[in-house]
Amino acid sequence: MRVGIIGAGIAGLVAAYSFQREGHDVSVYERRAEPNVEGAGLTLFGNAFAALDAIGLGERIRGIANNSLPWLRTGQRTPDGTWLTSMPQETIGQLYSVHRIKLHETLLGSLAPGTVRTGMEAAVTADGSPCVALAATTETYDLVIVADGLHSRNRQRLGLDTGIDYSGYTAWRGVTSKPVNIAGAAAETWGQGKIFGFVPLPDNKLYWFGTRNLPAETSFDDEYQAVKDSFTNWHDPIPECIAATEPHDVMRHDVYDLHKPLSTFTRGRTVLIGDAAHAMLPNLGQGAGQGIEDAVTLAILLNQTRPYDIDHALARYSRLRRPRTTRLWRQSRLMAQVAQASNPLAVRLRNFGMRLTPPQLIGSLTQQLHRWYPPEV
Ligand SMILES: Cc1cc2nc3c(=O)[nH]c(=O)nc-3n(C[C@H](O)[C@H](O)[C@H](O)COP(=O)(O)OP(=O)(O)OC[C@H]3O[C@@H](n4cnc5c(N)ncnc54)[C@H](O)[C@@H]3O)c2cc1C
């Protein structure tokens, strides 16, 4: 089968690997000159690794990731350092953190040379026929996979777009370049309309993020100073994390998700995966994980449907993936409302509720999210 993929993000690259390992002829079109030019860290839970294991990539990704969280105290804290809740060890046993650039490099390095063609803006046809329009030519495939992310123009071309919504908060992200003493803990700290979190990466580095409720497209003259000012006087080692990061290694993005879940992920022989299909807020750390699940599900359904009944497999893909990703899209929004609460009374109630909630309950709810099994074929 000839497979054309638009977008060399995590979802597109995992899809490329999943199809290529089964002997399909795969081309990936990426509009950037370099597919992995920026990125901080990423956390991947057990569900992402179950999917990666299903295509034989799990060990390779574990090999570039850090899995020290189970040995640290994790959970939620207040800005003065008081613990609101501690996560049970079994909840985070399968949680790995990885540098995004390293992940991209590893995924790219797993593909046959020449699979990814960079600097190529690609467009689908509105009726979903499996063609990819490039600047000077049109390529025809048996299947086109759209993995062009949150701002997907191809989702619009296919008439599937529901629009995107600003979450109300912006996020700085960074990776430290000097050692920071985390004193055996790696938590998320929830303040009023702000969150700060960090996790260890390989090579003694930390990936951290800091969020703050702000109008969309707010700009600062000095981003580094802005993030420092946003978390001054927060408990150790939060100011140290920022100070241990080179200013040019700090990035900021306003955070968006889909306005509404899509009614289908397919149009003709064209199929959406990753953020293009179900962009969700990052508050459950599941965006990339869901893109990985999509890519692997699609490949398993198509690889094992013989003779290739592509239409049937695509319909099944959409039926399988929409309920799970819709649930996570909704739960991520809910979690964002709770975590980014800024009204002082709402914050007091939230913190009170969290202190009362048994950690085992939080643990069993999150563990349900982190389970994934390959589709039966
Ligand atoms: C602050 C923050 C923290 C996050 N943390 C986590 C986390 O810890 N764990 C997690 O699982 N997820 C996390 N996410 C979500 C995660 O980053 C995304 O879900 C994931 O990166 C989406 O991958 P993707 O491949 O679908 O899309 P993208 O990574 O957006 O890739 C799309 C690619 O398509 C290319 N492209 C676009 N249009 C075209 C075109 N027309 N032609 C050719 N190429 C095109 C783009 O250049 C890009 O390379 C976080 C998100 C944010 C904002």
Coordinates of C-alpha atoms and ligand atoms in Angstrom, one line a residue:
M1 CA 0.0 0.0 0.0
R2 CA 1.2 3.6 -0.7
V3 CA 0.7 5.8 2.3
G4 CA 1.2 9.6 2.2
I5 CA 1.5 11.3 5.6
I6 CA 1.2 15.1 6.1
G7 CA 3.1 16.3 9.2
A8 CA 6.3 15.0 10.8
G9 CA 5.2 15.6 14.4
I10 CA 5.1 12.7 16.9
A11 CA 1.8 11.3 15.5
G12 CA 3.0 11.5 11.9
L13 CA 6.4 9.9 12.6
V14 CA 4.9 7.0 14.7
A15 CA 2.4 6.4 11.9
A16 CA 5.2 6.3 9.4
Y17 CA 7.1 3.8 11.4
S18 CA 4.0 1.6 12.1
F19 CA 3.3 1.3 8.3
Q20 CA 6.8 1.1 7.1
R21 CA 7.7 -1.8 9.4
E22 CA 4.9 -3.8 7.7
G23 CA 6.5 -3.1 4.3
H24 CA 4.2 -0.3 3.1
D25 CA 5.6 2.5 0.9
V26 CA 5.5 5.6 3.1
S27 CA 6.2 9.3 2.3
V28 CA 6.0 12.0 5.0
Y29 CA 5.6 15.6 4.0
E30 CA 6.7 18.3 6.5
R31 CA 6.5 21.9 5.8
R32 CA 9.3 23.0 8.1
A33 CA 12.9 22.9 6.9
E34 CA 13.7 20.8 10.1
P35 CA 11.1 18.6 11.6
N36 CA 12.4 19.0 15.2
V37 CA 13.6 22.5 15.5
E38 CA 12.1 23.3 18.9
G39 CA 10.8 21.5 22.0
A40 CA 11.3 21.0 25.7
G41 CA 10.2 17.9 27.5
L42 CA 7.3 15.5 27.3
T43 CA 5.8 13.0 29.7
L44 CA 4.5 9.7 28.3
F45 CA 2.3 7.4 30.4
G46 CA 1.8 3.6 30.2
N47 CA -0.8 3.9 27.4
A48 CA 1.7 5.5 25.1
F49 CA 4.2 2.8 25.9
A50 CA 1.6 0.0 25.4
A51 CA 1.1 1.4 21.9
L52 CA 4.8 1.8 21.2
D53 CA 5.4 -1.7 22.5
A54 CA 2.8 -3.0 20.0
I55 CA 5.0 -1.7 17.1
G56 CA 8.3 -2.7 18.7
L57 CA 9.4 0.9 19.5
G58 CA 8.8 0.9 23.3
E59 CA 12.3 -0.2 24.4
R60 CA 14.0 2.3 22.0
I61 CA 12.0 5.2 23.5
R62 CA 12.4 4.0 27.1
G63 CA 16.2 4.0 26.3
I64 CA 16.2 7.8 25.8
A65 CA 13.7 8.6 28.6
N66 CA 13.9 9.1 32.3
N67 CA 11.8 6.9 34.7
S68 CA 12.9 8.1 38.1
L69 CA 9.5 9.6 39.1
P70 CA 8.4 6.4 40.9
W71 CA 11.3 6.9 43.3
L72 CA 10.3 10.6 44.0
R73 CA 7.5 12.1 45.9
T74 CA 5.0 13.4 43.4
G75 CA 1.6 15.0 43.6
Q76 CA 0.3 18.5 44.0
R77 CA 1.6 21.3 46.2
T78 CA 0.7 24.9 47.0
P79 CA 3.2 27.7 46.2
D80 CA 4.5 27.7 49.8
G81 CA 5.4 24.0 49.3
T82 CA 2.6 22.4 51.4
W83 CA 1.5 19.1 49.9
L84 CA -2.1 18.9 48.8
T85 CA -1.9 15.3 47.7
S86 CA 0.7 12.6 47.0
M87 CA 0.3 10.2 44.1
P88 CA 0.5 6.5 44.8
Q89 CA 3.5 4.9 43.3
E90 CA 1.5 2.6 41.0
T91 CA 0.0 5.6 39.3
I92 CA 3.2 6.8 37.9
G93 CA 5.2 3.6 37.6
Q94 CA 4.9 3.7 33.9
L95 CA 5.5 7.4 33.5
Y96 CA 8.6 8.4 31.5
S97 CA 9.8 11.9 30.6
V98 CA 11.8 12.5 27.5
H99 CA 13.3 15.5 25.7
R100 CA 11.1 16.3 22.6
I101 CA 14.1 16.8 20.3
K102 CA 15.6 13.5 21.4
L103 CA 12.2 11.8 20.8
H104 CA 12.0 13.3 17.3
E105 CA 15.5 12.4 16.5
T106 CA 14.9 8.8 17.6
L107 CA 11.7 8.5 15.6
L108 CA 13.3 10.0 12.5
G109 CA 16.3 7.7 12.9
S110 CA 13.9 4.7 13.0
L111 CA 12.6 5.4 9.5
A112 CA 14.1 4.4 6.2
P113 CA 16.3 7.2 4.8
G114 CA 14.4 9.6 2.5
T115 CA 11.0 8.9 4.1
V116 CA 10.5 12.4 5.4
R117 CA 10.5 15.2 2.8
T118 CA 11.0 18.6 4.6
G119 CA 10.2 22.1 3.4
M120 CA 7.0 20.8 1.7
E121 CA 3.6 22.3 2.4
A122 CA 1.0 19.6 1.6
A123 CA -2.7 19.8 1.0
V124 CA -5.5 17.2 0.8
T125 CA -8.4 17.3 -1.6
A126 CA -11.8 18.3 -0.1
D127 CA -13.6 15.1 -1.1
G128 CA -11.0 12.9 0.8
S129 CA -9.6 11.2 -2.3
P130 CA -6.1 10.0 -1.4
C131 CA -4.1 12.7 -3.1
V132 CA -1.5 15.1 -1.7
A133 CA -1.1 18.4 -3.5
L134 CA 2.4 19.8 -3.3
A135 CA 3.7 23.1 -4.7
A136 CA 4.3 21.8 -8.2
T137 CA 2.7 18.3 -8.4
T138 CA 0.1 16.0 -6.9
E139 CA 0.9 12.6 -5.6
T140 CA -1.7 9.8 -5.4
Y141 CA -1.7 7.2 -2.6
D142 CA -3.9 4.4 -1.3
L143 CA -4.3 6.2 2.0
V144 CA -3.5 9.8 3.2
I145 CA -2.9 10.4 6.9
V146 CA -3.3 14.0 8.1
A147 CA -1.1 14.6 11.1
D148 CA -0.6 18.4 10.7
G149 CA -1.4 19.3 14.3
L150 CA -3.7 21.7 16.2
H151 CA -3.9 24.4 13.5
S152 CA -4.5 21.8 10.8
R153 CA -5.5 23.5 7.5
N154 CA -6.3 20.1 6.1
R155 CA -8.9 19.5 8.7
Q156 CA -10.6 22.7 7.3
R157 CA -10.1 21.6 3.7
L158 CA -11.9 18.3 4.5
G159 CA -14.8 20.2 6.0
L160 CA -14.3 18.6 9.4
D161 CA -13.1 21.6 11.4
T162 CA -14.9 22.8 14.5
G163 CA -12.5 25.6 15.3
I164 CA -10.1 26.1 18.2
D165 CA -10.6 27.8 21.6
Y166 CA -8.0 29.7 23.7
S167 CA -7.8 28.0 27.1
G168 CA -7.3 31.3 28.9
Y169 CA -3.7 30.4 29.9
T170 CA -0.2 30.6 28.4
A171 CA 2.6 28.1 29.1
W172 CA 6.4 28.6 29.4
R173 CA 8.5 25.6 29.0
G174 CA 12.2 25.0 29.5
V175 CA 15.0 22.5 30.1
T176 CA 17.7 23.2 32.7
S177 CA 21.3 23.1 31.7
K178 CA 22.8 23.1 35.2
P179 CA 22.0 20.6 38.0
V180 CA 19.2 21.5 40.4
N181 CA 18.6 19.8 43.8
I182 CA 15.0 18.6 43.7
A183 CA 15.3 17.0 47.2
G184 CA 13.5 13.8 46.3
A185 CA 10.3 15.4 45.0
A186 CA 8.8 16.3 41.6
A187 CA 5.4 17.8 41.9
E188 CA 3.0 20.2 40.2
T189 CA 2.4 23.3 42.2
W190 CA -1.0 24.9 41.9
G191 CA -1.4 28.6 42.7
Q192 CA -4.1 31.1 41.7
G193 CA -4.3 31.0 37.9
K194 CA -0.8 29.6 37.7
I195 CA 0.8 26.1 37.8
F196 CA 4.5 25.1 37.9
G197 CA 5.7 21.6 37.3
F198 CA 8.9 19.8 36.7
V199 CA 10.1 16.3 35.9
P200 CA 13.6 14.8 35.6
L201 CA 15.1 14.1 32.1
P202 CA 18.1 12.0 31.3
D203 CA 21.6 13.6 31.8
N204 CA 20.7 15.3 35.1
K205 CA 18.4 17.8 33.4
L206 CA 14.9 18.9 34.3
Y207 CA 12.0 19.7 32.1
W208 CA 9.7 22.3 33.6
F209 CA 6.6 24.2 32.6
G210 CA 4.9 27.2 34.1
T211 CA 1.4 28.4 33.2
R212 CA -0.4 31.6 33.9
N213 CA -3.9 32.9 33.0
L214 CA -3.4 35.7 30.5
P215 CA -5.3 37.2 27.6
A216 CA -4.4 35.4 24.3
E217 CA -1.3 36.9 22.5
T218 CA 0.0 38.8 25.5
S219 CA 3.6 39.8 24.8
F220 CA 6.4 40.5 27.1
D221 CA 9.6 42.5 26.3
D222 CA 11.6 39.9 28.2
E223 CA 10.1 36.4 28.4
Y224 CA 12.7 35.1 30.7
Q225 CA 12.1 37.9 33.2
A226 CA 8.3 37.4 32.8
V227 CA 8.5 33.7 33.8
K228 CA 10.9 34.5 36.7
D229 CA 8.5 37.2 38.0
S230 CA 5.5 34.9 37.6
F231 CA 7.0 32.4 40.1
T232 CA 9.0 34.6 42.5
N233 CA 8.6 33.4 46.1
W234 CA 7.3 30.0 45.0
H235 CA 8.8 27.1 47.0
D236 CA 12.2 25.6 46.2
P237 CA 13.4 24.5 43.7
I238 CA 11.0 26.5 41.4
P239 CA 13.0 29.7 41.1
E240 CA 16.2 27.6 40.8
C241 CA 14.7 25.6 37.9
I242 CA 14.2 28.8 36.0
A243 CA 17.6 30.2 37.0
A244 CA 19.3 27.0 35.8
T245 CA 17.8 27.4 32.3
E246 CA 19.4 29.4 29.6
P247 CA 17.1 32.2 28.5
H248 CA 17.2 30.9 24.9
D249 CA 16.0 27.5 26.1
V250 CA 12.7 29.0 27.5
M251 CA 9.7 29.1 25.1
R252 CA 6.2 30.2 25.5
H253 CA 3.0 29.2 23.7
D254 CA -0.7 30.2 24.3
V255 CA -2.6 27.0 24.9
Y256 CA -5.5 26.0 22.7
D257 CA -7.7 23.0 22.1
L258 CA -10.5 22.0 19.6
H259 CA -13.7 23.9 20.1
K260 CA -15.7 20.7 19.9
P261 CA -14.8 17.1 19.1
L262 CA -15.0 16.2 15.4
S263 CA -17.9 14.1 14.2
T264 CA -15.6 11.8 12.3
F265 CA -11.9 11.3 11.8
T266 CA -12.2 10.2 8.2
R267 CA -13.2 11.6 4.8
G268 CA -13.0 9.1 1.9
R269 CA -9.5 7.6 2.0
T270 CA -8.1 10.4 4.1
V271 CA -7.8 10.1 7.9
L272 CA -6.9 12.4 10.7
I273 CA -4.6 11.5 13.6
G274 CA -3.0 13.3 16.6
D275 CA -3.8 17.0 17.4
A276 CA -5.3 17.4 13.9
A277 CA -8.1 15.0 15.0
H278 CA -8.5 15.8 18.7
A279 CA -6.3 18.6 20.1
M280 CA -6.8 18.7 23.8
L281 CA -5.4 20.8 26.7
P282 CA -2.2 19.5 28.1
N283 CA -3.5 19.2 31.7
L284 CA -3.6 15.4 31.6
G285 CA -0.4 15.1 29.7
Q286 CA -2.1 13.0 27.0
G287 CA -1.9 14.9 23.7
A288 CA 1.1 13.1 22.3
G289 CA 0.1 9.8 23.9
Q290 CA -3.2 9.9 22.1
G291 CA -1.5 10.7 18.8
I292 CA 0.7 7.6 19.4
E293 CA -2.4 5.5 20.1
D294 CA -4.1 6.7 16.9
A295 CA -1.1 5.9 14.7
V296 CA -0.7 2.4 16.1
T297 CA -4.4 1.6 16.1
L298 CA -4.7 2.7 12.4
A299 CA -1.7 0.7 11.4
I300 CA -2.9 -2.4 13.2
L301 CA -6.4 -2.2 11.7
L302 CA -5.0 -1.6 8.2
N303 CA -2.2 -4.1 8.4
Q304 CA -4.3 -7.0 9.5
T305 CA -7.3 -6.4 7.3
R306 CA -6.7 -8.7 4.4
P307 CA -7.4 -8.1 1.6
Y308 CA -7.0 -4.5 2.4
D309 CA -10.5 -3.3 3.1
I310 CA -9.4 0.3 3.7
D311 CA -12.8 1.8 4.0
H312 CA -14.0 -0.7 6.6
A313 CA -10.8 -0.3 8.6
L314 CA -11.0 3.6 8.5
A315 CA -14.6 3.5 9.7
R316 CA -13.5 1.2 12.5
Y317 CA -10.6 3.5 13.4
S318 CA -12.9 6.5 13.8
R319 CA -15.4 4.4 15.8
L320 CA -12.6 3.2 18.2
R321 CA -10.7 6.4 18.6
R322 CA -13.4 9.1 18.9
P323 CA -15.0 8.0 22.2
R324 CA -11.6 7.8 24.0
T325 CA -10.2 11.0 22.7
T326 CA -13.5 12.9 23.3
R327 CA -13.5 11.7 26.9
L328 CA -9.9 12.9 27.4
W329 CA -10.6 16.2 25.6
R330 CA -13.4 16.8 28.0
Q331 CA -11.5 15.7 31.1
S332 CA -8.5 17.8 30.1
R333 CA -10.8 20.9 30.0
L334 CA -12.2 20.1 33.4
M335 CA -8.8 19.6 34.9
A336 CA -7.6 22.9 33.4
Q337 CA -10.5 24.7 35.0
V338 CA -9.7 23.2 38.4
A339 CA -5.9 23.6 38.2
Q340 CA -5.9 27.1 36.7
A341 CA -8.7 28.4 39.0
S342 CA -7.9 32.0 40.0
N343 CA -10.8 33.1 42.2
P344 CA -9.5 33.0 45.8
L345 CA -12.6 31.2 47.1
A346 CA -12.5 28.6 44.3
V347 CA -8.8 28.0 45.1
R348 CA -9.5 27.5 48.8
L349 CA -12.3 25.1 48.0
R350 CA -10.2 23.2 45.4
N351 CA -7.3 22.9 47.9
F352 CA -9.6 21.7 50.7
G353 CA -11.2 19.1 48.4
M354 CA -7.8 17.9 47.3
R355 CA -6.6 17.4 50.9
L356 CA -9.7 15.3 51.6
T357 CA -9.6 13.1 48.5
P358 CA -8.0 9.7 49.2
P359 CA -4.8 9.4 47.0
Q360 CA -5.9 5.8 46.1
L361 CA -9.1 7.3 44.5
I362 CA -7.0 9.7 42.4
G363 CA -4.6 6.8 41.6
S364 CA -7.3 4.4 40.4
L365 CA -9.0 7.1 38.2
T366 CA -5.7 8.1 36.6
Q367 CA -4.7 4.5 36.1
Q368 CA -7.9 3.9 34.0
L369 CA -6.7 6.6 31.6
H370 CA -3.3 5.1 31.3
R371 CA -4.5 1.7 30.0
W372 CA -4.5 0.9 26.4
Y373 CA -4.8 -2.4 24.5
P374 CA -4.2 -2.9 20.8
P375 CA -7.5 -3.3 18.8
E376 CA -8.7 -6.9 18.2
V377 CA -8.6 -7.8 14.5
Ligands
LIG1 C1 2.4 23.2 27.1 C2 2.2 21.9 26.5 C3 2.6 20.7 27.2 C4 2.4 19.4 26.7 N1 2.8 18.4 27.4 C5 2.5 17.1 26.9 C6 2.9 16.0 27.6 O1 3.6 16.1 28.7 N2 2.6 14.7 27.2 C7 1.8 14.6 26.0 O2 1.5 13.4 25.6 N3 1.4 15.7 25.3 C8 1.7 16.9 25.7 N4 1.4 18.0 25.0 C9 0.6 17.8 23.8 C10 1.5 17.4 22.6 O3 2.6 18.3 22.5 C11 0.8 17.3 21.3 O4 -0.4 16.6 21.5 C12 1.6 16.6 20.3 O5 2.9 17.2 20.1 C13 0.9 16.7 18.9 O6 1.6 16.0 18.0 P1 1.1 15.9 16.5 O7 2.1 15.1 15.8 O8 -0.3 15.5 16.4 O9 1.1 17.4 16.0 P2 2.4 18.4 15.8 O10 3.4 18.1 16.8 O11 1.8 19.8 15.9 O12 3.0 18.2 14.4 C14 2.3 18.6 13.2 C15 3.4 18.7 12.2 O13 2.8 19.0 10.9 C16 3.5 20.0 10.2 N5 2.5 20.6 9.3 C17 1.5 21.4 9.6 N6 0.8 21.7 8.4 C18 1.5 21.1 7.4 C19 1.3 21.1 6.0 N7 0.2 21.7 5.4 N8 2.1 20.3 5.2 C20 3.2 19.7 5.8 N9 3.4 19.7 7.1 C21 2.6 20.4 7.9 C22 4.0 20.9 11.3 O14 5.1 21.7 10.9 C23 4.4 19.9 12.4 O15 5.7 19.5 12.3 C24 1.6 19.3 25.5 C25 1.2 20.4 24.8 C26 1.5 21.7 25.3 C27 1.0 22.9 24.5

